[in-house]
GROMACS .gro file of C-alpha atoms in nm:
model
  228
    1UNK     CA    1  -0.014   0.007  -0.010
    2UNK     CA    2   0.108   0.376  -0.068
    3UNK     CA    3   0.196   0.591   0.228
    4UNK     CA    4   0.024   0.974   0.203
    5UNK     CA    5   0.322   1.206   0.119
    6UNK     CA    6   0.482   1.387   0.402
    7UNK     CA    7   0.274   1.663   0.407
    8UNK     CA    8  -0.052   1.443   0.439
    9UNK     CA    9   0.166   1.224   0.714
   10UNK     CA   10   0.289   1.547   0.931
   11UNK     CA   11  -0.001   1.745   0.862
   12UNK     CA   12  -0.214   1.619   1.158
   13UNK     CA   13   0.038   1.620   1.421
   14UNK     CA   14   0.112   2.004   1.303
   15UNK     CA   15  -0.218   2.089   1.273
   16UNK     CA   16  -0.247   1.988   1.669
   17UNK     CA   17   0.087   2.164   1.809
   18UNK     CA   18  -0.067   2.431   1.633
   19UNK     CA   19  -0.429   2.410   1.817
   20UNK     CA   20  -0.180   2.302   2.148
   21UNK     CA   21   0.019   2.663   2.161
   22UNK     CA   22  -0.332   2.863   2.047
   23UNK     CA   23  -0.442   2.727   2.327
   24UNK     CA   24  -0.198   2.786   2.592
   25UNK     CA   25  -0.115   3.100   2.521
   26UNK     CA   26  -0.488   3.188   2.517
   27UNK     CA   27  -0.513   3.052   2.914
   28UNK     CA   28  -0.175   3.157   3.094
   29UNK     CA   29  -0.235   3.570   2.877
   30UNK     CA   30  -0.581   3.519   3.075
   31UNK     CA   31  -0.781   3.608   2.751
   32UNK     CA   32  -0.937   3.237   2.819
   33UNK     CA   33  -1.016   3.257   3.254
   34UNK     CA   34  -1.051   2.988   3.429
   35UNK     CA   35  -1.451   2.837   3.459
   36UNK     CA   36  -1.487   2.905   3.123
   37UNK     CA   37  -1.608   2.666   2.845
   38UNK     CA   38  -1.390   2.517   2.622
   39UNK     CA   39  -1.659   2.390   2.267
   40UNK     CA   40  -1.469   2.174   2.049
   41UNK     CA   41  -1.680   2.218   1.786
   42UNK     CA   42  -1.679   2.614   1.795
   43UNK     CA   43  -1.289   2.548   1.807
   44UNK     CA   44  -1.247   2.393   1.493
   45UNK     CA   45  -1.464   2.600   1.334
   46UNK     CA   46  -1.292   2.874   1.409
   47UNK     CA   47  -0.988   2.750   1.269
   48UNK     CA   48  -1.089   2.557   0.999
   49UNK     CA   49  -0.907   2.234   1.091
   50UNK     CA   50  -1.129   1.920   1.184
   51UNK     CA   51  -1.196   1.830   1.591
   52UNK     CA   52  -0.942   1.586   1.595
   53UNK     CA   53  -0.615   1.856   1.608
   54UNK     CA   54  -0.831   2.021   1.903
   55UNK     CA   55  -0.954   1.744   2.058
   56UNK     CA   56  -0.564   1.617   2.107
   57UNK     CA   57  -0.476   1.966   2.196
   58UNK     CA   58  -0.744   2.017   2.466
   59UNK     CA   59  -0.582   1.610   2.627
   60UNK     CA   60  -0.216   1.767   2.618
   61UNK     CA   61  -0.398   2.060   2.792
   62UNK     CA   62  -0.580   1.846   3.049
   63UNK     CA   63  -0.269   1.617   3.111
   64UNK     CA   64  -0.100   1.983   3.237
   65UNK     CA   65  -0.401   2.072   3.438
   66UNK     CA   66  -0.443   2.373   3.242
   67UNK     CA   67  -0.818   2.258   3.143
   68UNK     CA   68  -1.026   2.051   3.303
   69UNK     CA   69  -1.279   1.764   3.163
   70UNK     CA   70  -1.590   1.642   3.275
   71UNK     CA   71  -1.861   1.464   3.175
   72UNK     CA   72  -2.114   1.701   3.351
   73UNK     CA   73  -1.983   2.024   3.315
   74UNK     CA   74  -1.744   1.978   2.931
   75UNK     CA   75  -1.393   2.071   2.885
   76UNK     CA   76  -1.362   2.384   3.055
   77UNK     CA   77  -1.045   2.606   3.154
   78UNK     CA   78  -0.935   2.453   3.510
   79UNK     CA   79  -0.853   2.699   3.763
   80UNK     CA   80  -0.468   2.798   3.833
   81UNK     CA   81  -0.290   3.033   3.969
   82UNK     CA   82   0.064   3.200   4.024
   83UNK     CA   83   0.114   2.963   4.237
   84UNK     CA   84   0.055   2.695   3.922
   85UNK     CA   85   0.381   2.876   3.801
   86UNK     CA   86   0.580   2.881   4.087
   87UNK     CA   87   0.546   2.524   4.147
   88UNK     CA   88   0.711   2.505   3.804
   89UNK     CA   89   0.984   2.765   3.794
   90UNK     CA   90   1.096   2.519   4.102
   91UNK     CA   91   1.091   2.238   3.914
   92UNK     CA   92   1.229   2.352   3.632
   93UNK     CA   93   1.527   2.537   3.895
   94UNK     CA   94   1.555   2.253   4.071
   95UNK     CA   95   1.608   2.010   3.744
   96UNK     CA   96   1.878   2.268   3.594
   97UNK     CA   97   2.061   2.249   3.864
   98UNK     CA   98   2.094   1.868   3.892
   99UNK     CA   99   2.204   1.859   3.554
  100UNK     CA  100   2.456   2.159   3.609
  101UNK     CA  101   2.638   1.965   3.870
  102UNK     CA  102   2.630   1.664   3.705
  103UNK     CA  103   2.811   1.810   3.341
  104UNK     CA  104   3.128   1.713   3.259
  105UNK     CA  105   3.369   1.991   3.419
  106UNK     CA  106   3.685   2.076   3.257
  107UNK     CA  107   3.941   1.822   3.409
  108UNK     CA  108   3.789   1.563   3.246
  109UNK     CA  109   3.887   1.621   2.866
  110UNK     CA  110   3.544   1.605   2.720
  111UNK     CA  111   3.524   1.779   2.411
  112UNK     CA  112   3.352   2.110   2.410
  113UNK     CA  113   3.186   2.065   2.046
  114UNK     CA  114   3.080   1.702   2.161
  115UNK     CA  115   2.905   1.841   2.459
  116UNK     CA  116   2.715   2.090   2.355
  117UNK     CA  117   2.835   2.371   2.619
  118UNK     CA  118   2.577   2.589   2.705
  119UNK     CA  119   2.727   2.871   2.790
  120UNK     CA  120   2.925   3.017   2.482
  121UNK     CA  121   2.709   3.338   2.410
  122UNK     CA  122   2.691   3.566   2.701
  123UNK     CA  123   2.387   3.738   2.865
  124UNK     CA  124   2.362   4.017   2.612
  125UNK     CA  125   2.208   4.414   2.751
  126UNK     CA  126   1.840   4.394   2.561
  127UNK     CA  127   1.761   4.020   2.616
  128UNK     CA  128   1.503   3.910   2.879
  129UNK     CA  129   1.722   3.736   3.165
  130UNK     CA  130   1.456   3.570   3.240
  131UNK     CA  131   1.337   3.391   2.879
  132UNK     CA  132   1.758   3.305   2.885
  133UNK     CA  133   1.754   3.151   3.137
  134UNK     CA  134   1.467   2.955   2.993
  135UNK     CA  135   1.582   2.862   2.687
  136UNK     CA  136   1.879   2.743   2.892
  137UNK     CA  137   1.633   2.503   3.094
  138UNK     CA  138   1.510   2.360   2.787
  139UNK     CA  139   1.870   2.339   2.637
  140UNK     CA  140   1.991   2.094   2.929
  141UNK     CA  141   1.718   1.915   3.024
  142UNK     CA  142   1.635   1.819   2.694
  143UNK     CA  143   1.979   1.732   2.646
  144UNK     CA  144   2.059   1.568   2.941
  145UNK     CA  145   1.713   1.419   2.971
  146UNK     CA  146   1.575   1.321   2.606
  147UNK     CA  147   1.214   1.167   2.587
  148UNK     CA  148   1.153   1.294   2.973
  149UNK     CA  149   1.303   1.607   2.952
  150UNK     CA  150   1.045   1.662   2.625
  151UNK     CA  151   0.793   1.658   2.833
  152UNK     CA  152   0.915   1.885   3.088
  153UNK     CA  153   0.947   2.178   2.876
  154UNK     CA  154   0.577   2.143   2.741
  155UNK     CA  155   0.466   2.117   3.097
  156UNK     CA  156   0.657   2.313   3.263
  157UNK     CA  157   0.893   2.579   3.041
  158UNK     CA  158   0.656   2.668   2.783
  159UNK     CA  159   0.385   2.732   3.042
  160UNK     CA  160   0.634   3.062   3.190
  161UNK     CA  161   0.780   3.145   2.899
  162UNK     CA  162   0.409   3.286   2.812
  163UNK     CA  163   0.386   3.319   3.135
  164UNK     CA  164   0.680   3.624   3.244
  165UNK     CA  165   0.603   3.850   2.899
  166UNK     CA  166   0.572   4.197   3.061
  167UNK     CA  167   0.193   4.265   2.942
  168UNK     CA  168   0.076   3.856   3.051
  169UNK     CA  169   0.256   3.922   3.385
  170UNK     CA  170   0.118   4.240   3.511
  171UNK     CA  171  -0.177   4.076   3.443
  172UNK     CA  172  -0.172   3.846   3.672
  173UNK     CA  173  -0.013   4.121   3.927
  174UNK     CA  174   0.356   4.008   3.881
  175UNK     CA  175   0.577   4.297   3.851
  176UNK     CA  176   0.956   4.111   3.734
  177UNK     CA  177   1.100   4.517   3.732
  178UNK     CA  178   1.228   4.417   4.069
  179UNK     CA  179   1.555   4.240   4.060
  180UNK     CA  180   1.602   4.193   3.726
  181UNK     CA  181   1.974   4.324   3.823
  182UNK     CA  182   2.055   4.068   4.022
  183UNK     CA  183   1.949   3.838   3.807
  184UNK     CA  184   2.164   3.904   3.503
  185UNK     CA  185   2.423   3.906   3.711
  186UNK     CA  186   2.383   3.536   3.864
  187UNK     CA  187   2.263   3.396   3.518
  188UNK     CA  188   2.607   3.586   3.310
  189UNK     CA  189   2.820   3.420   3.625
  190UNK     CA  190   2.644   3.108   3.558
  191UNK     CA  191   2.662   3.126   3.184
  192UNK     CA  192   3.028   3.156   3.201
  193UNK     CA  193   3.068   2.881   3.492
  194UNK     CA  194   2.891   2.667   3.215
  195UNK     CA  195   3.121   2.785   2.950
  196UNK     CA  196   3.456   2.727   3.139
  197UNK     CA  197   3.278   2.376   3.258
  198UNK     CA  198   3.285   2.466   3.647
  199UNK     CA  199   3.044   2.235   3.731
  200UNK     CA  200   3.001   2.330   4.064
  201UNK     CA  201   2.956   2.731   4.054
  202UNK     CA  202   2.694   2.723   3.709
  203UNK     CA  203   2.491   2.491   3.986
  204UNK     CA  204   2.519   2.746   4.310
  205UNK     CA  205   2.426   3.021   4.098
  206UNK     CA  206   2.183   2.839   3.864
  207UNK     CA  207   2.016   2.776   4.227
  208UNK     CA  208   2.012   3.119   4.375
  209UNK     CA  209   1.899   3.285   4.014
  210UNK     CA  210   1.597   2.984   4.048
  211UNK     CA  211   1.546   3.111   4.434
  212UNK     CA  212   1.538   3.497   4.240
  213UNK     CA  213   1.286   3.368   3.993
  214UNK     CA  214   1.064   3.216   4.233
  215UNK     CA  215   1.049   3.525   4.418
  216UNK     CA  216   0.967   3.738   4.103
  217UNK     CA  217   0.715   3.571   4.026
  218UNK     CA  218   0.468   3.618   4.365
  219UNK     CA  219   0.236   3.833   4.262
  220UNK     CA  220   0.322   4.244   4.391
  221UNK     CA  221   0.179   4.458   4.699
  222UNK     CA  222  -0.064   4.660   4.548
  223UNK     CA  223   0.138   4.995   4.612
  224UNK     CA  224   0.458   4.903   4.490
  225UNK     CA  225   0.658   5.030   4.241
  226UNK     CA  226   0.925   4.936   3.984
  227UNK     CA  227   1.227   5.059   4.023
  228UNK     CA  228   1.468   5.159   3.723
   0.00000   0.00000   0.00000
């Protein structure tokens, strides 16, 4: 039997991924609020796709506890809060610290190119340190944990990337500006340590960064003002 074209084989998977990314962004941004009904037929019709990719996307989000499926109430956006993002940040931080500490050190003579040094580029002045940190986490966790790493990226890092967008964070009462300089200094030190294969320093500085990241995700007091 002749197999269909590669495009035909990949299309359902691509559509499912696109539906997942769109729904995830809508949920994390708050445009889809907790408790809001998600109607499979309406979503599929509005995006001009079949029900299958939307159903698969909803199942992925249900696995992440961002969507709740009930036989009686139907499919709805699950109740979630900043505490859920803080928990994700804690998990990512612990995994990244462990991966960094387990990385080959310089005195073992490991080939840099084969291992893929993580700190090749220092932190650009215009970059968001939280995004650079999450990109680093994705790179190292995916590399060292392989298939499990891909699930961890989807379930923990992808939502955090969306949440730390300045506008989205502000909508959830989070001010990411305080402590930014200290976070940049810690991440710069961690990247430099990874580049020279100093696993101990990399682990320590990443742990310190993670602690500040977690603190930054807590809702800011109503009267708090962001320093320059």
